[in-house]
Amino acid sequence: MAMDNSNDGSSNSEIALPSQLGPIGSLPDDIILEFFQYLDQQDCLRCMAVCRYWYSVVPGYTQNLWKEIRLNVNWIVEKNLRRERCLGSHVKKLVIEPPEGDYHVECTVEEKELNTLIQGSLALGCTEVESIELICCAITHFQVFVDLIKLLLPHVKRLALTDHLSYLPIMDVLYSFPELTHFTCRYSSFSSNPRMSFNAPLNTPIDYHTKLTHLWLEVDVPKRQKESILRMCPDLVCYIDTTRNVPLKFSAVELDQVFTLCPRITFLEANSLDHHQQFDDYVYDQPGLRYLNVNGGFEVDQLARHMTRNQETLEFLYICNYQMDDLMPSLHLQNLRTLICFGTQLSGENFAMLPDHCPSLETFDLYSASRLRLNSIFIHSLPVMHRLKSLSMRGVALDDDVSLLTMLERFPILERLVLHRMSLSIKLPDGFKSPSHLKHLELPDALFLSSNRSGQGREAEIAYFLKCLTYNSKLEIIRLPHVTRIGQKALLIIATISTLKLLEVPFDYTLKEEELAEFIMMLRGTSVDTLIVGYVFSLTFTMLSALAELPRLKILCMEGSGSNNSITHISKAGMQQILWTSPNLTQISLVGDIMLEESKNVLTRNQIRSLVRQLTPDADQNPCLPFRRWRVRIDDTPSVRRVIFSSIPAPF
């Protein structure tokens, strides 16, 4: 296996010396390479600190780890020789961004900084970059921008301008870089005063054609301008058009015009709200539309015509703000795997058509604009959907106690179930078997109807419901946001699921500190790495110490209670305990106003930052503790404050 280090010219024979690599040096190169693939970039830098020889040869074994690098202004200030030795011609993607966590208008990448970073990457041997992404960059002069990007040519095929703060003449950009195959331009919502007018004179020839195959525009420009851009791109395969501020009728290119100008389109998002598919790597060699995401604004007949024309090839369909009752009867989508209906009307009659019209359906999300009522008799009459793995419903009512369990029987391999704002009650039918395939259960704002089981009311109903669905289950994700009256019995049922990885649950105000601590301690027997807890009134030393002992916990989010989302009591010693001793914790989020145990006043932003400095362990005074610094970010909105503690890897 050839190892190339363009910075120091190390030879293959030097890298393969077994005695200096230690015990692993006796292994073949391909095995050593396999070991290093499990590292990340920070691990690579740690390995280079082992000894002078490893400092020399590790970059040759870890070139795959450095195919993408992220640069910010800190690279200019903090020179890192180990990191620089890892760079070279193997770097294929360059991301230039503001300092981590500071994506806002006050913190941008200016022209001078952009020039320094690009020139610096070239000086370190990054001469074959194929993809560039610029985040929060402010460009004042168009020609300066063009000249900077041209320094990295001729290899650059992909250019992305994300959260861009300057209006660039897109047609001139495409004309200036004729070899581009992927282009993304998404203007920042932070900037209300762009630094350069979009209406700069266009010098692009009218009949000019690009090599572009992937185009993502999130810009507010007139429809005729977008039509001119599409006219330059006859080979376009993927096109995303997201409109933020301009009225739809002035900005959206008609579907007929899109397919006329770009007949090879297989991936289309027109005025989309959400992105559900990886855009950059979407490739299809076969003709025909496979991915369609449309958010209103087009005539129903026009949409239906293109859906019918491509009904043999469509695999993903996202329909927003349309009457599905007008579209479904005439469509037979044999290869459709994902159907998402948002803000639509779908009758029970057309709901019953789904198994026959979409026999390959694997994911179905329904956000009904009108109340759709389903009962167990109707559900039992549906054909069994043997391929459906994910089901999400909002605006749907289940009319009896056995409707939900009957639904699970009709979808035997269901892995993900999401029921929004639904009134729920369960009665076990004869011969019921728990859903063994279910891995993801989400019940936002669910209302559990009490049947006075055992005379204990709603709390017992919730516990019984969870016991039915989780018995012998392999659930990995449980989310119960804003569900009231989840008592200790229900929590302990959840804590018995050994496969659990993500849990979102509110704490009932009647729970005692000892009961919460018992539940947290039981979570040690699970695989939980993400824990989101709502309605938190206080974080005592006992609770925080118990959380610190969860061996796999990486992300912890605690949301306050009451109308002000306040966490009125936080143990400073407990926070210190979890920050110092939790083995894998990387992020803590506190949502709401914060008060320490010895204070009755809400902490200010400066007091919170001072608290972080106090809680960060000193590596010299505490050599036995895993040394981690913590960064704090404070996000204030009109309704709530979010304080996020993020761990920083040890410096090198």
PDB file of N, CA and C in Angstrom, residues 135-195:
ATOM      1  N   ILE A 135     -19.068  29.124   4.447  1.00  0.00           N
ATOM      2  CA  ILE A 135     -20.170  29.338   5.384  1.00  0.00           C
ATOM      3  C   ILE A 135     -20.038  30.721   6.013  1.00  0.00           C
ATOM      4  N   CYS A 136     -21.121  31.492   5.952  1.00  0.00           N
ATOM      5  CA  CYS A 136     -21.149  32.838   6.544  1.00  0.00           C
ATOM      6  C   CYS A 136     -20.012  33.706   6.022  1.00  0.00           C
ATOM      7  N   CYS A 137     -19.791  33.678   4.736  1.00  0.00           N
ATOM      8  CA  CYS A 137     -18.757  34.523   4.140  1.00  0.00           C
ATOM      9  C   CYS A 137     -19.386  35.819   3.629  1.00  0.00           C
ATOM     10  N   ALA A 138     -18.625  36.904   3.789  1.00  0.00           N
ATOM     11  CA  ALA A 138     -19.079  38.217   3.322  1.00  0.00           C
ATOM     12  C   ALA A 138     -18.152  38.678   2.209  1.00  0.00           C
ATOM     13  N   ILE A 139     -18.661  38.710   0.991  1.00  0.00           N
ATOM     14  CA  ILE A 139     -17.867  39.105  -0.176  1.00  0.00           C
ATOM     15  C   ILE A 139     -18.314  40.498  -0.625  1.00  0.00           C
ATOM     16  N   THR A 140     -17.371  41.404  -0.707  1.00  0.00           N
ATOM     17  CA  THR A 140     -17.683  42.769  -1.127  1.00  0.00           C
ATOM     18  C   THR A 140     -17.453  42.967  -2.619  1.00  0.00           C
ATOM     19  N   HIS A 141     -16.464  42.289  -3.178  1.00  0.00           N
ATOM     20  CA  HIS A 141     -16.109  42.479  -4.577  1.00  0.00           C
ATOM     21  C   HIS A 141     -16.204  41.135  -5.308  1.00  0.00           C
ATOM     22  N   PHE A 142     -17.036  41.065  -6.317  1.00  0.00           N
ATOM     23  CA  PHE A 142     -17.266  39.817  -7.031  1.00  0.00           C
ATOM     24  C   PHE A 142     -15.985  39.285  -7.664  1.00  0.00           C
ATOM     25  N   GLN A 143     -15.190  40.143  -8.288  1.00  0.00           N
ATOM     26  CA  GLN A 143     -13.992  39.678  -8.975  1.00  0.00           C
ATOM     27  C   GLN A 143     -12.968  39.125  -7.990  1.00  0.00           C
ATOM     28  N   VAL A 144     -12.911  39.695  -6.774  1.00  0.00           N
ATOM     29  CA  VAL A 144     -12.014  39.158  -5.739  1.00  0.00           C
ATOM     30  C   VAL A 144     -12.422  37.727  -5.400  1.00  0.00           C
ATOM     31  N   PHE A 145     -13.729  37.506  -5.263  1.00  0.00           N
ATOM     32  CA  PHE A 145     -14.240  36.168  -4.972  1.00  0.00           C
ATOM     33  C   PHE A 145     -13.847  35.189  -6.082  1.00  0.00           C
ATOM     34  N   VAL A 146     -14.035  35.581  -7.331  1.00  0.00           N
ATOM     35  CA  VAL A 146     -13.708  34.709  -8.464  1.00  0.00           C
ATOM     36  C   VAL A 146     -12.223  34.380  -8.473  1.00  0.00           C
ATOM     37  N   ASP A 147     -11.383  35.390  -8.267  1.00  0.00           N
ATOM     38  CA  ASP A 147      -9.937  35.161  -8.298  1.00  0.00           C
ATOM     39  C   ASP A 147      -9.494  34.212  -7.186  1.00  0.00           C
ATOM     40  N   LEU A 148     -10.128  34.307  -6.006  1.00  0.00           N
ATOM     41  CA  LEU A 148      -9.761  33.418  -4.897  1.00  0.00           C
ATOM     42  C   LEU A 148     -10.111  31.967  -5.217  1.00  0.00           C
ATOM     43  N   ILE A 149     -11.302  31.732  -5.724  1.00  0.00           N
ATOM     44  CA  ILE A 149     -11.713  30.362  -6.035  1.00  0.00           C
ATOM     45  C   ILE A 149     -10.875  29.797  -7.179  1.00  0.00           C
ATOM     46  N   LYS A 150     -10.505  30.629  -8.126  1.00  0.00           N
ATOM     47  CA  LYS A 150      -9.710  30.153  -9.259  1.00  0.00           C
ATOM     48  C   LYS A 150      -8.325  29.690  -8.841  1.00  0.00           C
ATOM     49  N   LEU A 151      -7.864  30.117  -7.653  1.00  0.00           N
ATOM     50  CA  LEU A 151      -6.576  29.636  -7.165  1.00  0.00           C
ATOM     51  C   LEU A 151      -6.585  28.123  -6.974  1.00  0.00           C
ATOM     52  N   LEU A 152      -7.774  27.556  -6.722  1.00  0.00           N
ATOM     53  CA  LEU A 152      -7.887  26.122  -6.453  1.00  0.00           C
ATOM     54  C   LEU A 152      -8.248  25.316  -7.705  1.00  0.00           C
ATOM     55  N   LEU A 153      -8.461  25.987  -8.808  1.00  0.00           N
ATOM     56  CA  LEU A 153      -8.761  25.276 -10.051  1.00  0.00           C
ATOM     57  C   LEU A 153      -7.506  24.564 -10.557  1.00  0.00           C
ATOM     58  N   PRO A 154      -7.639  23.531 -11.419  1.00  0.00           N
ATOM     59  CA  PRO A 154      -8.831  23.149 -12.186  1.00  0.00           C
ATOM     60  C   PRO A 154      -9.638  22.023 -11.577  1.00  0.00           C
ATOM     61  N   HIS A 155      -9.323  21.592 -10.352  1.00  0.00           N
ATOM     62  CA  HIS A 155      -9.933  20.371  -9.821  1.00  0.00           C
ATOM     63  C   HIS A 155     -11.310  20.607  -9.205  1.00  0.00           C
ATOM     64  N   VAL A 156     -11.651  21.836  -8.845  1.00  0.00           N
ATOM     65  CA  VAL A 156     -12.896  22.100  -8.130  1.00  0.00           C
ATOM     66  C   VAL A 156     -14.102  21.785  -9.016  1.00  0.00           C
ATOM     67  N   LYS A 157     -14.963  20.877  -8.519  1.00  0.00           N
ATOM     68  CA  LYS A 157     -16.187  20.502  -9.221  1.00  0.00           C
ATOM     69  C   LYS A 157     -17.433  20.924  -8.443  1.00  0.00           C
ATOM     70  N   ARG A 158     -17.267  21.178  -7.145  1.00  0.00           N
ATOM     71  CA  ARG A 158     -18.423  21.494  -6.303  1.00  0.00           C
ATOM     72  C   ARG A 158     -18.162  22.786  -5.537  1.00  0.00           C
ATOM     73  N   LEU A 159     -19.140  23.691  -5.554  1.00  0.00           N
ATOM     74  CA  LEU A 159     -19.038  24.961  -4.841  1.00  0.00           C
ATOM     75  C   LEU A 159     -20.344  25.204  -4.107  1.00  0.00           C
ATOM     76  N   ALA A 160     -20.242  25.453  -2.788  1.00  0.00           N
ATOM     77  CA  ALA A 160     -21.433  25.708  -1.966  1.00  0.00           C
ATOM     78  C   ALA A 160     -21.229  26.995  -1.183  1.00  0.00           C
ATOM     79  N   LEU A 161     -22.199  27.880  -1.261  1.00  0.00           N
ATOM     80  CA  LEU A 161     -22.213  29.123  -0.486  1.00  0.00           C
ATOM     81  C   LEU A 161     -23.378  29.011   0.486  1.00  0.00           C
ATOM     82  N   THR A 162     -23.079  28.700   1.752  1.00  0.00           N
ATOM     83  CA  THR A 162     -24.101  28.443   2.759  1.00  0.00           C
ATOM     84  C   THR A 162     -24.177  29.601   3.742  1.00  0.00           C
ATOM     85  N   ASP A 163     -25.412  30.022   4.082  1.00  0.00           N
ATOM     86  CA  ASP A 163     -25.612  31.195   4.946  1.00  0.00           C
ATOM     87  C   ASP A 163     -24.794  32.369   4.432  1.00  0.00           C
ATOM     88  N   HIS A 164     -24.860  32.570   3.118  1.00  0.00           N
ATOM     89  CA  HIS A 164     -24.026  33.593   2.491  1.00  0.00           C
ATOM     90  C   HIS A 164     -24.580  34.979   2.802  1.00  0.00           C
ATOM     91  N   LEU A 165     -23.677  35.932   3.013  1.00  0.00           N
ATOM     92  CA  LEU A 165     -24.071  37.265   3.442  1.00  0.00           C
ATOM     93  C   LEU A 165     -23.981  38.298   2.326  1.00  0.00           C
ATOM     94  N   SER A 166     -23.687  37.868   1.121  1.00  0.00           N
ATOM     95  CA  SER A 166     -23.570  38.796  -0.004  1.00  0.00           C
ATOM     96  C   SER A 166     -24.378  38.277  -1.180  1.00  0.00           C
ATOM     97  N   TYR A 167     -25.024  39.183  -1.883  1.00  0.00           N
ATOM     98  CA  TYR A 167     -25.766  38.809  -3.078  1.00  0.00           C
ATOM     99  C   TYR A 167     -24.812  38.748  -4.270  1.00  0.00           C
ATOM    100  N   LEU A 168     -24.626  37.548  -4.803  1.00  0.00           N
ATOM    101  CA  LEU A 168     -23.736  37.353  -5.941  1.00  0.00           C
ATOM    102  C   LEU A 168     -24.545  37.150  -7.217  1.00  0.00           C
ATOM    103  N   PRO A 169     -24.057  37.629  -8.353  1.00  0.00           N
ATOM    104  CA  PRO A 169     -24.715  37.341  -9.634  1.00  0.00           C
ATOM    105  C   PRO A 169     -24.486  35.883 -10.024  1.00  0.00           C
ATOM    106  N   ILE A 170     -25.479  35.042  -9.786  1.00  0.00           N
ATOM    107  CA  ILE A 170     -25.308  33.593  -9.901  1.00  0.00           C
ATOM    108  C   ILE A 170     -24.915  33.184 -11.317  1.00  0.00           C
ATOM    109  N   MET A 171     -25.521  33.786 -12.308  1.00  0.00           N
ATOM    110  CA  MET A 171     -25.202  33.403 -13.686  1.00  0.00           C
ATOM    111  C   MET A 171     -23.740  33.689 -14.006  1.00  0.00           C
ATOM    112  N   ASP A 172     -23.215  34.798 -13.487  1.00  0.00           N
ATOM    113  CA  ASP A 172     -21.799  35.100 -13.706  1.00  0.00           C
ATOM    114  C   ASP A 172     -20.902  34.132 -12.943  1.00  0.00           C
ATOM    115  N   VAL A 173     -21.360  33.672 -11.762  1.00  0.00           N
ATOM    116  CA  VAL A 173     -20.589  32.669 -11.014  1.00  0.00           C
ATOM    117  C   VAL A 173     -20.462  31.397 -11.841  1.00  0.00           C
ATOM    118  N   LEU A 174     -21.574  30.932 -12.400  1.00  0.00           N
ATOM    119  CA  LEU A 174     -21.555  29.705 -13.194  1.00  0.00           C
ATOM    120  C   LEU A 174     -20.709  29.873 -14.454  1.00  0.00           C
ATOM    121  N   TYR A 175     -20.753  31.049 -15.039  1.00  0.00           N
ATOM    122  CA  TYR A 175     -19.956  31.313 -16.242  1.00  0.00           C
ATOM    123  C   TYR A 175     -18.460  31.371 -15.913  1.00  0.00           C
ATOM    124  N   SER A 176     -18.138  31.855 -14.690  1.00  0.00           N
ATOM    125  CA  SER A 176     -16.730  31.989 -14.294  1.00  0.00           C
ATOM    126  C   SER A 176     -16.098  30.641 -13.972  1.00  0.00           C
ATOM    127  N   PHE A 177     -16.928  29.645 -13.605  1.00  0.00           N
ATOM    128  CA  PHE A 177     -16.401  28.325 -13.232  1.00  0.00           C
ATOM    129  C   PHE A 177     -17.093  27.259 -14.090  1.00  0.00           C
ATOM    130  N   PRO A 178     -16.679  27.099 -15.323  1.00  0.00           N
ATOM    131  CA  PRO A 178     -17.397  26.223 -16.266  1.00  0.00           C
ATOM    132  C   PRO A 178     -17.311  24.743 -15.936  1.00  0.00           C
ATOM    133  N   GLU A 179     -16.362  24.332 -15.077  1.00  0.00           N
ATOM    134  CA  GLU A 179     -16.195  22.910 -14.773  1.00  0.00           C
ATOM    135  C   GLU A 179     -17.065  22.445 -13.609  1.00  0.00           C
ATOM    136  N   LEU A 180     -17.814  23.353 -12.984  1.00  0.00           N
ATOM    137  CA  LEU A 180     -18.635  22.968 -11.838  1.00  0.00           C
ATOM    138  C   LEU A 180     -19.711  21.968 -12.243  1.00  0.00           C
ATOM    139  N   THR A 181     -19.902  20.956 -11.383  1.00  0.00           N
ATOM    140  CA  THR A 181     -21.020  20.027 -11.556  1.00  0.00           C
ATOM    141  C   THR A 181     -22.061  20.194 -10.443  1.00  0.00           C
ATOM    142  N   HIS A 182     -21.650  20.726  -9.276  1.00  0.00           N
ATOM    143  CA  HIS A 182     -22.551  20.940  -8.148  1.00  0.00           C
ATOM    144  C   HIS A 182     -22.428  22.394  -7.695  1.00  0.00           C
ATOM    145  N   PHE A 183     -23.564  23.079  -7.526  1.00  0.00           N
ATOM    146  CA  PHE A 183     -23.534  24.454  -7.040  1.00  0.00           C
ATOM    147  C   PHE A 183     -24.695  24.671  -6.078  1.00  0.00           C
ATOM    148  N   THR A 184     -24.376  25.229  -4.907  1.00  0.00           N
ATOM    149  CA  THR A 184     -25.378  25.566  -3.890  1.00  0.00           C
ATOM    150  C   THR A 184     -25.208  27.015  -3.509  1.00  0.00           C
ATOM    151  N   CYS A 185     -26.308  27.758  -3.478  1.00  0.00           N
ATOM    152  CA  CYS A 185     -26.288  29.146  -3.023  1.00  0.00           C
ATOM    153  C   CYS A 185     -27.469  29.353  -2.091  1.00  0.00           C
ATOM    154  N   ARG A 186     -27.172  29.548  -0.809  1.00  0.00           N
ATOM    155  CA  ARG A 186     -28.203  29.736   0.211  1.00  0.00           C
ATOM    156  C   ARG A 186     -27.871  31.005   0.980  1.00  0.00           C
ATOM    157  N   TYR A 187     -28.643  32.050   0.746  1.00  0.00           N
ATOM    158  CA  TYR A 187     -28.372  33.313   1.415  1.00  0.00           C
ATOM    159  C   TYR A 187     -28.760  33.231   2.884  1.00  0.00           C
ATOM    160  N   SER A 188     -28.029  33.975   3.702  1.00  0.00           N
ATOM    161  CA  SER A 188     -28.243  33.946   5.142  1.00  0.00           C
ATOM    162  C   SER A 188     -29.500  34.713   5.523  1.00  0.00           C
ATOM    163  N   SER A 189     -30.226  34.176   6.496  1.00  0.00           N
ATOM    164  CA  SER A 189     -31.385  34.888   7.030  1.00  0.00           C
ATOM    165  C   SER A 189     -30.968  35.934   8.053  1.00  0.00           C
ATOM    166  N   PHE A 190     -29.659  35.945   8.433  1.00  0.00           N
ATOM    167  CA  PHE A 190     -29.185  36.904   9.432  1.00  0.00           C
ATOM    168  C   PHE A 190     -29.050  38.309   8.849  1.00  0.00           C
ATOM    169  N   SER A 191     -28.718  38.389   7.571  1.00  0.00           N
ATOM    170  CA  SER A 191     -28.343  39.676   6.998  1.00  0.00           C
ATOM    171  C   SER A 191     -29.532  40.324   6.302  1.00  0.00           C
ATOM    172  N   SER A 192     -29.950  41.486   6.816  1.00  0.00           N
ATOM    173  CA  SER A 192     -31.031  42.237   6.180  1.00  0.00           C
ATOM    174  C   SER A 192     -30.485  43.310   5.248  1.00  0.00           C
ATOM    175  N   ASN A 193     -29.172  43.472   5.231  1.00  0.00           N
ATOM    176  CA  ASN A 193     -28.548  44.496   4.394  1.00  0.00           C
ATOM    177  C   ASN A 193     -27.402  43.869   3.612  1.00  0.00           C
ATOM    178  N   PRO A 194     -27.696  43.201   2.491  1.00  0.00           N
ATOM    179  CA  PRO A 194     -26.637  42.541   1.729  1.00  0.00           C
ATOM    180  C   PRO A 194     -25.545  43.514   1.324  1.00  0.00           C
ATOM    181  N   ARG A 195     -24.309  43.006   1.265  1.00  0.00           N
ATOM    182  CA  ARG A 195     -23.169  43.879   1.015  1.00  0.00           C
ATOM    183  C   ARG A 195     -22.925  44.119  -0.467  1.00  0.00           C
TER     184      ARG A 195
END
